[in-house]
Structure formats: structure tokens, C-alpha cells
């Protein structure tokens, strides 16, 4: 997804390219680490869909729990703030709850390579204070 952090001079196209690179990284990471019984669908593989998540993980047979993955990518390690759209927040906080994870890819432009961290339960992280919400105007 979007939320690609860069300097103030980055164009929309540059930010989209960084975001797409992060989505590809997480897509391939999930393909490499999930059991063969799980399938990964990359919604934005062909074009940006504007869905409230980038990837969906489910059983190959289509049954079982679906996991929704939003990827937030930045070029540098120290960019720890990213956008979460209203539609992303609405989707992840719906009732009944959905399995929604945020994969944070930082350091996409760093020589040492990217770091990937995961917020497994976004609502709990906000409630417990390990993640915070910010509003900007």
C-alpha cells in the first residue's frame, strides 16, 4: 500500500513505486514462509485497487479464516509514521472482527536492506499503546 514515506520532494509516482515494491516484498515473503495449504492473493498485482488491504491470505480451498494484509513501506528506517485511510480503519475495526495485519517495511532505500515488522492485531496495539493514532490537518 500507500503510506510510502519519503522526503517532501517525492512525487506521487515515486511514492507509489516504493509502495508497490514493499507489497511485492511482503507478497514474496508470505509465499516463501506460509504452508502450501495457504494461498496469497495480491490485489494490486496488476493495478491499484483502492481496497482497504493489499494482500489476502486464505486456505487454497477457500474455506477457513481469511487474513487481510496492508503493507506500509518507507524508504528509510527512521520514518515510523504512515497514513492509514478511513476505509482501512473502518475495515480493520468492523464487527465481527477480521484478521487484519499491517506489515511495515522500512528502509527500502537503505544499503543494509529493508526491515519488516508486523502489527498482528492493530486494534489491540492501539488499545494497549504499542501503536498510536495520529490526526494531521
GROMACS .gro file of C-alpha atoms in nm:
model
  137
    1UNK     CA    1   0.000   0.000   0.000
    2UNK     CA    2   0.035   0.360   0.013
    3UNK     CA    3   0.195   0.527   0.308
    4UNK     CA    4   0.534   0.513   0.145
    5UNK     CA    5   0.738   0.759   0.343
    6UNK     CA    6   0.990   0.969   0.164
    7UNK     CA    7   1.119   1.322   0.164
    8UNK     CA    8   0.879   1.605   0.096
    9UNK     CA    9   1.006   1.619  -0.264
   10UNK     CA   10   0.894   1.273  -0.365
   11UNK     CA   11   0.639   1.267  -0.644
   12UNK     CA   12   0.317   1.067  -0.621
   13UNK     CA   13   0.461   0.825  -0.879
   14UNK     CA   14   0.781   0.774  -0.675
   15UNK     CA   15   0.580   0.707  -0.358
   16UNK     CA   16   0.355   0.464  -0.546
   17UNK     CA   17   0.662   0.280  -0.679
   18UNK     CA   18   0.807   0.245  -0.327
   19UNK     CA   19   0.470   0.119  -0.200
   20UNK     CA   20   0.441  -0.131  -0.482
   21UNK     CA   21   0.796  -0.254  -0.416
   22UNK     CA   22   0.703  -0.314  -0.050
   23UNK     CA   23   0.388  -0.502  -0.150
   24UNK     CA   24   0.593  -0.728  -0.378
   25UNK     CA   25   0.844  -0.791  -0.100
   26UNK     CA   26   0.573  -0.894   0.150
   27UNK     CA   27   0.387  -1.098  -0.113
   28UNK     CA   28   0.704  -1.298  -0.185
   29UNK     CA   29   0.788  -1.325   0.186
   30UNK     CA   30   0.444  -1.475   0.256
   31UNK     CA   31   0.471  -1.713  -0.041
   32UNK     CA   32   0.807  -1.833   0.094
   33UNK     CA   33   0.701  -1.874   0.457
   34UNK     CA   34   0.338  -1.987   0.459
   35UNK     CA   35   0.246  -2.356   0.436
   36UNK     CA   36   0.144  -2.486   0.091
   37UNK     CA   37  -0.217  -2.514   0.210
   38UNK     CA   38  -0.238  -2.133   0.225
   39UNK     CA   39  -0.287  -1.907  -0.079
   40UNK     CA   40  -0.178  -1.543  -0.108
   41UNK     CA   41  -0.371  -1.307  -0.336
   42UNK     CA   42  -0.210  -0.974  -0.424
   43UNK     CA   43  -0.498  -0.742  -0.505
   44UNK     CA   44  -0.278  -0.471  -0.658
   45UNK     CA   45  -0.057  -0.700  -0.867
   46UNK     CA   46  -0.193  -0.562  -1.194
   47UNK     CA   47  -0.316  -0.218  -1.082
   48UNK     CA   48  -0.402  -0.028  -0.764
   49UNK     CA   49  -0.749  -0.138  -0.649
   50UNK     CA   50  -0.803   0.112  -0.364
   51UNK     CA   51  -0.915  -0.180  -0.145
   52UNK     CA   52  -0.859  -0.139   0.232
   53UNK     CA   53  -0.590  -0.409   0.218
   54UNK     CA   54  -0.320  -0.517  -0.029
   55UNK     CA   55  -0.299  -0.893   0.019
   56UNK     CA   56  -0.539  -1.164   0.129
   57UNK     CA   57  -0.430  -1.497   0.274
   58UNK     CA   58  -0.672  -1.791   0.280
   59UNK     CA   59  -0.689  -2.167   0.251
   60UNK     CA   60  -0.640  -2.296  -0.103
   61UNK     CA   61  -0.989  -2.446  -0.087
   62UNK     CA   62  -1.135  -2.106   0.001
   63UNK     CA   63  -1.256  -2.212   0.346
   64UNK     CA   64  -1.119  -2.117   0.685
   65UNK     CA   65  -1.005  -1.786   0.824
   66UNK     CA   66  -0.911  -1.512   0.583
   67UNK     CA   67  -0.629  -1.279   0.680
   68UNK     CA   68  -0.610  -0.931   0.534
   69UNK     CA   69  -0.269  -0.768   0.497
   70UNK     CA   70  -0.196  -0.399   0.447
   71UNK     CA   71   0.163  -0.311   0.355
   72UNK     CA   72   0.313   0.024   0.455
   73UNK     CA   73   0.654   0.099   0.308
   74UNK     CA   74   0.908   0.375   0.365
   75UNK     CA   75   1.248   0.436   0.211
   76UNK     CA   76   1.425   0.498   0.541
   77UNK     CA   77   1.443   0.326   0.878
   78UNK     CA   78   1.357   0.636   1.081
   79UNK     CA   79   1.022   0.701   0.909
   80UNK     CA   80   0.794   0.543   1.165
   81UNK     CA   81   0.472   0.731   1.083
   82UNK     CA   82   0.244   0.624   0.799
   83UNK     CA   83  -0.104   0.702   0.674
   84UNK     CA   84  -0.399   0.478   0.747
   85UNK     CA   85  -0.702   0.570   0.541
   86UNK     CA   86  -1.053   0.597   0.680
   87UNK     CA   87  -1.150   0.293   0.472
   88UNK     CA   88  -0.857   0.090   0.610
   89UNK     CA   89  -0.952   0.184   0.969
   90UNK     CA   90  -1.321   0.116   0.905
   91UNK     CA   91  -1.240  -0.229   0.760
   92UNK     CA   92  -0.998  -0.337   1.034
   93UNK     CA   93  -1.229  -0.222   1.315
   94UNK     CA   94  -1.552  -0.377   1.185
   95UNK     CA   95  -1.772  -0.617   1.375
   96UNK     CA   96  -1.739  -0.908   1.371
   97UNK     CA   97  -1.361  -0.860   1.381
   98UNK     CA   98  -1.145  -0.951   1.085
   99UNK     CA   99  -0.786  -1.079   1.087
  100UNK     CA  100  -0.606  -0.762   0.972
  101UNK     CA  101  -0.230  -0.724   0.986
  102UNK     CA  102  -0.006  -0.437   0.891
  103UNK     CA  103   0.334  -0.528   0.752
  104UNK     CA  104   0.566  -0.232   0.799
  105UNK     CA  105   0.855  -0.231   0.552
  106UNK     CA  106   1.114   0.032   0.640
  107UNK     CA  107   1.447   0.105   0.480
  108UNK     CA  108   1.351   0.029   0.121
  109UNK     CA  109   1.631   0.265   0.008
  110UNK     CA  110   1.884   0.173   0.278
  111UNK     CA  111   2.207  -0.002   0.177
  112UNK     CA  112   2.165  -0.258   0.458
  113UNK     CA  113   1.830  -0.365   0.314
  114UNK     CA  114   1.474  -0.337   0.437
  115UNK     CA  115   1.333  -0.435   0.776
  116UNK     CA  116   0.989  -0.590   0.806
  117UNK     CA  117   0.781  -0.570   1.121
  118UNK     CA  118   0.424  -0.685   1.170
  119UNK     CA  119   0.138  -0.546   1.374
  120UNK     CA  120  -0.070  -0.861   1.416
  121UNK     CA  121  -0.371  -0.707   1.591
  122UNK     CA  122  -0.396  -0.337   1.510
  123UNK     CA  123  -0.691  -0.262   1.740
  124UNK     CA  124  -0.523  -0.430   2.036
  125UNK     CA  125  -0.196  -0.249   1.963
  126UNK     CA  126  -0.378   0.085   1.971
  127UNK     CA  127  -0.573  -0.006   2.287
  128UNK     CA  128  -0.258  -0.124   2.465
  129UNK     CA  129  -0.047   0.172   2.349
  130UNK     CA  130   0.215  -0.012   2.144
  131UNK     CA  131   0.079   0.177   1.839
  132UNK     CA  132  -0.077   0.522   1.839
  133UNK     CA  133  -0.324   0.703   1.621
  134UNK     CA  134  -0.239   1.049   1.489
  135UNK     CA  135  -0.450   1.306   1.309
  136UNK     CA  136  -0.299   1.559   1.072
  137UNK     CA  137  -0.464   1.862   0.918
   0.00000   0.00000   0.00000
